[in-house]
């Protein structure tokens, strides 16, 4: 009798261990694809699974077969489409970087960040120094970050300006900001092929629009021809914005709930 009790206890322990392993593997997978477009795919998969369950519950035969077909061939499509993300996840697993915790939760000052950005953009606009600055929001930009030169430095107006000084190694391409850090410089962005874009707009504007078409990022463009300040977000381009409008849009898009979760405060003393 005691043998069977011990056997049942062992089954419970192994069952719990099995669940913990599965949840930990899922945690590692989510960490691996976090910051990439693949996270949007994960949301789509959850939607398909929920739709499959609802259609089966309501006995919607044709809809259920459609969901089954998508699930059957979707796995192969995921491997083909997201091969770079899968490769990166395996590389991170090999380096052990999947097991590292993110400890970047230091509080910073919203007013200082905004002031530094506005000061830098104003300086570059007056001197017609071309610039392309991307602020990451909810959609991860890791794919584009990996095309640039890693910086991972605190934001200051001097550093922002210095990176875009002409004829320096980092002035071409985009600077990408994650939270309150400059993640990378000289990154490549997807160019928009929209026929609605004016012919007079250059590569920086097309890259900014192109990124806004595939993500929710907020992008700042300073024209080196005119010194005009433009911004893009949600597939929309706003040209020739004033410093006041730029500052308002910057605050609206940069200091969203996504960034506030990382410990950003209105004042450094708070």
Tab-separated table of C-alpha atoms in Angstrom:
chain	number	residue	atom	x	y	z
A	1	UNK	CA	0.000	0.000	0.000
A	2	UNK	CA	2.832	2.364	0.872
A	3	UNK	CA	4.466	1.484	-2.458
A	4	UNK	CA	1.393	2.679	-4.388
A	5	UNK	CA	1.224	5.869	-2.295
A	6	UNK	CA	4.851	6.571	-3.108
A	7	UNK	CA	4.158	5.829	-6.776
A	8	UNK	CA	1.250	8.309	-6.845
A	9	UNK	CA	3.413	10.934	-5.135
A	10	UNK	CA	6.139	10.358	-7.717
A	11	UNK	CA	3.615	10.807	-10.552
A	12	UNK	CA	2.442	14.099	-9.082
A	13	UNK	CA	6.024	15.354	-8.741
A	14	UNK	CA	6.938	14.322	-12.296
A	15	UNK	CA	3.720	15.900	-13.586
A	16	UNK	CA	4.545	19.205	-11.893
A	17	UNK	CA	8.118	18.991	-13.179
A	18	UNK	CA	6.796	18.349	-16.686
A	19	UNK	CA	4.588	21.472	-16.540
A	20	UNK	CA	7.442	23.593	-15.178
A	21	UNK	CA	9.715	22.493	-18.026
A	22	UNK	CA	7.061	23.323	-20.631
A	23	UNK	CA	6.390	26.754	-19.125
A	24	UNK	CA	10.124	27.481	-18.907
A	25	UNK	CA	10.631	26.517	-22.552
A	26	UNK	CA	7.759	28.835	-23.526
A	27	UNK	CA	9.369	31.587	-21.444
A	28	UNK	CA	12.671	31.127	-23.295
A	29	UNK	CA	10.914	31.161	-26.675
A	30	UNK	CA	9.068	34.385	-25.847
A	31	UNK	CA	12.325	35.968	-24.646
A	32	UNK	CA	14.026	34.911	-27.867
A	33	UNK	CA	11.426	36.465	-30.176
A	34	UNK	CA	10.712	39.496	-28.001
A	35	UNK	CA	11.817	42.598	-29.826
A	36	UNK	CA	11.221	41.078	-33.283
A	37	UNK	CA	8.326	40.907	-35.726
A	38	UNK	CA	7.827	37.279	-34.688
A	39	UNK	CA	6.012	38.403	-31.545
A	40	UNK	CA	3.185	39.632	-33.785
A	41	UNK	CA	3.064	36.149	-35.309
A	42	UNK	CA	2.664	34.653	-31.838
A	43	UNK	CA	-0.397	36.826	-31.277
A	44	UNK	CA	-1.799	35.607	-34.603
A	45	UNK	CA	-1.283	31.986	-33.598
A	46	UNK	CA	-3.230	32.541	-30.370
A	47	UNK	CA	-6.039	34.111	-32.410
A	48	UNK	CA	-6.134	31.089	-34.744
A	49	UNK	CA	-6.222	28.648	-31.825
A	50	UNK	CA	-9.079	30.549	-30.189
A	51	UNK	CA	-10.925	30.727	-33.515
A	52	UNK	CA	-10.443	26.990	-34.020
A	53	UNK	CA	-11.907	26.236	-30.584
A	54	UNK	CA	-14.897	28.544	-31.087
A	55	UNK	CA	-15.680	27.182	-34.561
A	56	UNK	CA	-15.471	23.622	-33.241
A	57	UNK	CA	-17.737	24.520	-30.327
A	58	UNK	CA	-20.326	26.037	-32.673
A	59	UNK	CA	-19.963	23.095	-35.076
A	60	UNK	CA	-18.858	25.314	-37.983
A	61	UNK	CA	-17.531	22.534	-40.194
A	62	UNK	CA	-16.077	24.589	-43.051
A	63	UNK	CA	-14.483	27.165	-40.740
A	64	UNK	CA	-12.979	24.407	-38.605
A	65	UNK	CA	-11.458	22.775	-41.677
A	66	UNK	CA	-10.023	26.123	-42.735
A	67	UNK	CA	-8.383	26.617	-39.333
A	68	UNK	CA	-7.067	23.029	-39.436
A	69	UNK	CA	-5.529	23.687	-42.848
A	70	UNK	CA	-3.825	26.865	-41.590
A	71	UNK	CA	-2.467	25.089	-38.516
A	72	UNK	CA	-1.282	22.110	-40.574
A	73	UNK	CA	0.780	24.163	-43.036
A	74	UNK	CA	1.449	27.158	-40.832
A	75	UNK	CA	4.324	25.452	-39.028
A	76	UNK	CA	6.284	25.086	-42.273
A	77	UNK	CA	5.525	28.703	-43.216
A	78	UNK	CA	6.781	29.911	-39.816
A	79	UNK	CA	10.100	28.105	-40.301
A	80	UNK	CA	10.597	29.626	-43.757
A	81	UNK	CA	9.450	33.187	-42.961
A	82	UNK	CA	11.067	33.525	-39.542
A	83	UNK	CA	14.287	31.642	-40.237
A	84	UNK	CA	16.457	34.609	-39.072
A	85	UNK	CA	14.632	34.804	-35.727
A	86	UNK	CA	14.953	31.053	-35.182
A	87	UNK	CA	18.653	31.187	-36.018
A	88	UNK	CA	19.164	34.065	-33.592
A	89	UNK	CA	17.317	32.176	-30.846
A	90	UNK	CA	19.564	29.140	-31.279
A	91	UNK	CA	22.658	31.371	-31.242
A	92	UNK	CA	21.471	33.028	-28.030
A	93	UNK	CA	20.809	29.624	-26.509
A	94	UNK	CA	24.343	28.565	-27.390
A	95	UNK	CA	25.812	31.701	-25.806
A	96	UNK	CA	23.579	31.347	-22.778
A	97	UNK	CA	22.159	34.847	-23.282
A	98	UNK	CA	18.598	33.547	-23.090
A	99	UNK	CA	19.141	32.933	-19.400
A	100	UNK	CA	20.256	36.478	-18.606
A	101	UNK	CA	17.780	38.760	-16.915
A	102	UNK	CA	17.158	42.318	-17.990
A	103	UNK	CA	18.103	44.597	-15.126
A	104	UNK	CA	17.650	47.916	-16.922
A	105	UNK	CA	14.987	49.513	-14.723
A	106	UNK	CA	16.730	52.690	-13.602
A	107	UNK	CA	14.561	55.778	-13.280
A	108	UNK	CA	15.292	58.647	-15.625
A	109	UNK	CA	13.929	62.131	-16.154
A	110	UNK	CA	11.364	62.696	-18.908
A	111	UNK	CA	12.119	66.408	-19.106
A	112	UNK	CA	15.837	65.806	-19.554
A	113	UNK	CA	15.294	63.214	-22.280
A	114	UNK	CA	12.868	65.468	-24.122
A	115	UNK	CA	15.112	68.493	-23.685
A	116	UNK	CA	18.158	66.660	-25.010
A	117	UNK	CA	16.265	65.391	-28.042
A	118	UNK	CA	14.707	68.777	-28.865
A	119	UNK	CA	18.034	70.562	-28.389
A	120	UNK	CA	19.830	68.120	-30.685
A	121	UNK	CA	17.151	68.252	-33.395
A	122	UNK	CA	17.062	72.066	-33.223
A	123	UNK	CA	20.854	72.242	-33.551
A	124	UNK	CA	20.882	69.895	-36.562
A	125	UNK	CA	17.935	71.605	-38.239
A	126	UNK	CA	19.593	75.037	-38.043
A	127	UNK	CA	22.813	73.702	-39.573
A	128	UNK	CA	21.077	71.377	-42.030
A	129	UNK	CA	22.661	68.241	-40.637
A	130	UNK	CA	20.716	65.262	-41.928
A	131	UNK	CA	19.438	62.878	-39.256
A	132	UNK	CA	17.189	59.832	-38.950
A	133	UNK	CA	16.182	58.901	-35.394
A	134	UNK	CA	13.831	56.022	-34.572
A	135	UNK	CA	12.109	55.549	-31.223
A	136	UNK	CA	10.967	51.982	-30.592
A	137	UNK	CA	7.503	51.516	-29.089
A	138	UNK	CA	5.562	48.247	-28.782
A	139	UNK	CA	6.716	46.626	-32.029
A	140	UNK	CA	10.226	45.273	-31.589
A	141	UNK	CA	12.932	46.570	-33.935
A	142	UNK	CA	15.628	44.008	-33.155
A	143	UNK	CA	15.865	42.971	-36.815
A	144	UNK	CA	16.900	46.510	-37.776
A	145	UNK	CA	19.036	47.052	-34.682
A	146	UNK	CA	21.236	44.137	-35.711
A	147	UNK	CA	22.050	45.847	-39.027
A	148	UNK	CA	23.709	48.793	-37.267
A	149	UNK	CA	26.623	49.546	-34.963
A	150	UNK	CA	25.824	48.820	-31.277
A	151	UNK	CA	25.924	51.884	-29.023
A	152	UNK	CA	23.807	51.173	-25.897
A	153	UNK	CA	24.604	54.552	-24.397
A	154	UNK	CA	22.646	57.072	-22.348
A	155	UNK	CA	20.968	59.823	-24.333
A	156	UNK	CA	22.507	63.288	-24.419
A	157	UNK	CA	22.158	66.119	-26.917
A	158	UNK	CA	25.906	66.132	-27.520
A	159	UNK	CA	26.000	62.439	-28.412
A	160	UNK	CA	22.923	62.710	-30.626
A	161	UNK	CA	24.501	65.570	-32.570
A	162	UNK	CA	27.950	64.019	-32.793
A	163	UNK	CA	26.656	60.785	-34.321
A	164	UNK	CA	25.097	62.633	-37.270
A	165	UNK	CA	27.986	64.978	-38.033
A	166	UNK	CA	28.683	64.576	-41.792
A	167	UNK	CA	31.612	62.453	-42.984
A	168	UNK	CA	31.804	60.484	-39.741
A	169	UNK	CA	31.489	56.674	-39.695
A	170	UNK	CA	28.021	56.615	-38.074
A	171	UNK	CA	26.211	59.506	-39.751
A	172	UNK	CA	24.634	57.379	-42.510
A	173	UNK	CA	21.668	55.215	-41.626
A	174	UNK	CA	19.289	55.361	-38.686
A	175	UNK	CA	19.789	55.731	-34.960
A	176	UNK	CA	17.415	53.482	-32.992
A	177	UNK	CA	16.417	54.340	-29.431
A	178	UNK	CA	15.059	51.712	-27.048
A	179	UNK	CA	13.499	53.192	-23.946
A	180	UNK	CA	16.013	55.693	-22.572
A	181	UNK	CA	19.082	54.301	-24.389
A	182	UNK	CA	20.619	54.732	-27.831
A	183	UNK	CA	20.673	51.111	-28.975
A	184	UNK	CA	22.401	51.480	-32.321
A	185	UNK	CA	23.503	53.829	-35.078
A	186	UNK	CA	23.932	53.414	-38.849
A	187	UNK	CA	21.069	50.902	-39.017
A	188	UNK	CA	19.305	50.064	-42.269
A	189	UNK	CA	15.546	50.565	-42.518
A	190	UNK	CA	13.070	49.275	-45.110
A	191	UNK	CA	12.342	51.826	-47.847
A	192	UNK	CA	8.710	52.500	-48.671
A	193	UNK	CA	7.709	51.780	-52.272
A	194	UNK	CA	4.478	53.752	-52.032
A	195	UNK	CA	3.657	55.729	-55.170
A	196	UNK	CA	2.060	58.447	-53.036
A	197	UNK	CA	5.411	59.662	-51.694
A	198	UNK	CA	6.590	62.893	-53.270
A	199	UNK	CA	9.524	62.574	-55.662
A	200	UNK	CA	11.294	65.385	-53.818
A	201	UNK	CA	11.613	63.310	-50.630
A	202	UNK	CA	14.942	61.572	-50.144
A	203	UNK	CA	16.073	58.235	-48.776
A	204	UNK	CA	15.725	59.246	-45.113
A	205	UNK	CA	12.062	60.131	-45.550
A	206	UNK	CA	11.360	56.950	-47.525
A	207	UNK	CA	13.065	54.870	-44.835
A	208	UNK	CA	11.080	56.608	-42.089
A	209	UNK	CA	7.795	56.030	-43.932
A	210	UNK	CA	8.780	52.448	-44.723
A	211	UNK	CA	9.411	51.670	-41.063
A	212	UNK	CA	6.136	53.300	-40.035
A	213	UNK	CA	4.329	50.983	-42.463
A	214	UNK	CA	5.590	47.837	-40.718
A	215	UNK	CA	5.804	48.994	-37.084
A	216	UNK	CA	4.414	51.503	-34.588
A	217	UNK	CA	7.794	53.254	-34.232
A	218	UNK	CA	8.041	57.048	-34.037
A	219	UNK	CA	10.688	58.388	-36.412
A	220	UNK	CA	12.288	61.825	-36.666
A	221	UNK	CA	13.838	63.088	-39.896
A	222	UNK	CA	15.971	66.220	-40.279
A	223	UNK	CA	16.468	67.189	-43.908
A	224	UNK	CA	20.015	68.104	-44.886
A	225	UNK	CA	18.695	70.043	-47.900
A	226	UNK	CA	16.243	72.329	-46.086
A	227	UNK	CA	16.767	71.676	-42.373
A	228	UNK	CA	13.038	70.885	-42.057
A	229	UNK	CA	11.883	68.556	-39.278
A	230	UNK	CA	9.522	65.729	-40.207
A	231	UNK	CA	8.079	62.839	-38.220
A	232	UNK	CA	6.422	59.570	-39.167
A	233	UNK	CA	4.120	57.261	-37.202
A	234	UNK	CA	1.346	54.810	-38.057
A	235	UNK	CA	2.184	55.082	-41.761
A	236	UNK	CA	1.740	58.837	-41.663
A	237	UNK	CA	4.263	61.544	-42.561
A	238	UNK	CA	4.091	65.027	-41.011
A	239	UNK	CA	6.415	67.429	-42.780
A	240	UNK	CA	7.897	70.733	-41.643
A	241	UNK	CA	6.706	70.537	-38.048
A	242	UNK	CA	7.657	73.310	-35.636
A	243	UNK	CA	9.779	72.642	-32.556
A	244	UNK	CA	6.704	73.075	-30.344
A	245	UNK	CA	4.699	70.498	-32.323
A	246	UNK	CA	7.718	68.200	-32.467
A	247	UNK	CA	8.147	68.321	-28.699
A	248	UNK	CA	4.452	67.565	-28.152
A	249	UNK	CA	4.512	64.603	-30.558
A	250	UNK	CA	7.763	63.362	-29.057
A	251	UNK	CA	6.287	63.364	-25.562
A	252	UNK	CA	3.105	61.669	-26.767
A	253	UNK	CA	4.855	58.826	-28.574
A	254	UNK	CA	8.038	58.373	-26.543
A	255	UNK	CA	6.570	58.456	-23.055
A	256	UNK	CA	3.780	55.997	-23.579
A	257	UNK	CA	2.759	53.343	-21.065
A	258	UNK	CA	5.339	51.034	-22.674
A	259	UNK	CA	8.203	53.273	-21.557
A	260	UNK	CA	6.613	54.225	-18.234
A	261	UNK	CA	6.732	50.553	-17.265
A	262	UNK	CA	10.509	50.748	-17.426
A	263	UNK	CA	10.628	53.268	-14.614
A	264	UNK	CA	10.659	56.621	-16.396
A	265	UNK	CA	9.616	59.549	-14.199
A	266	UNK	CA	8.550	63.111	-14.858
A	267	UNK	CA	11.347	64.490	-12.711
A	268	UNK	CA	14.664	63.054	-11.721
A	269	UNK	CA	13.980	63.664	-8.056
A	270	UNK	CA	10.718	61.689	-7.984
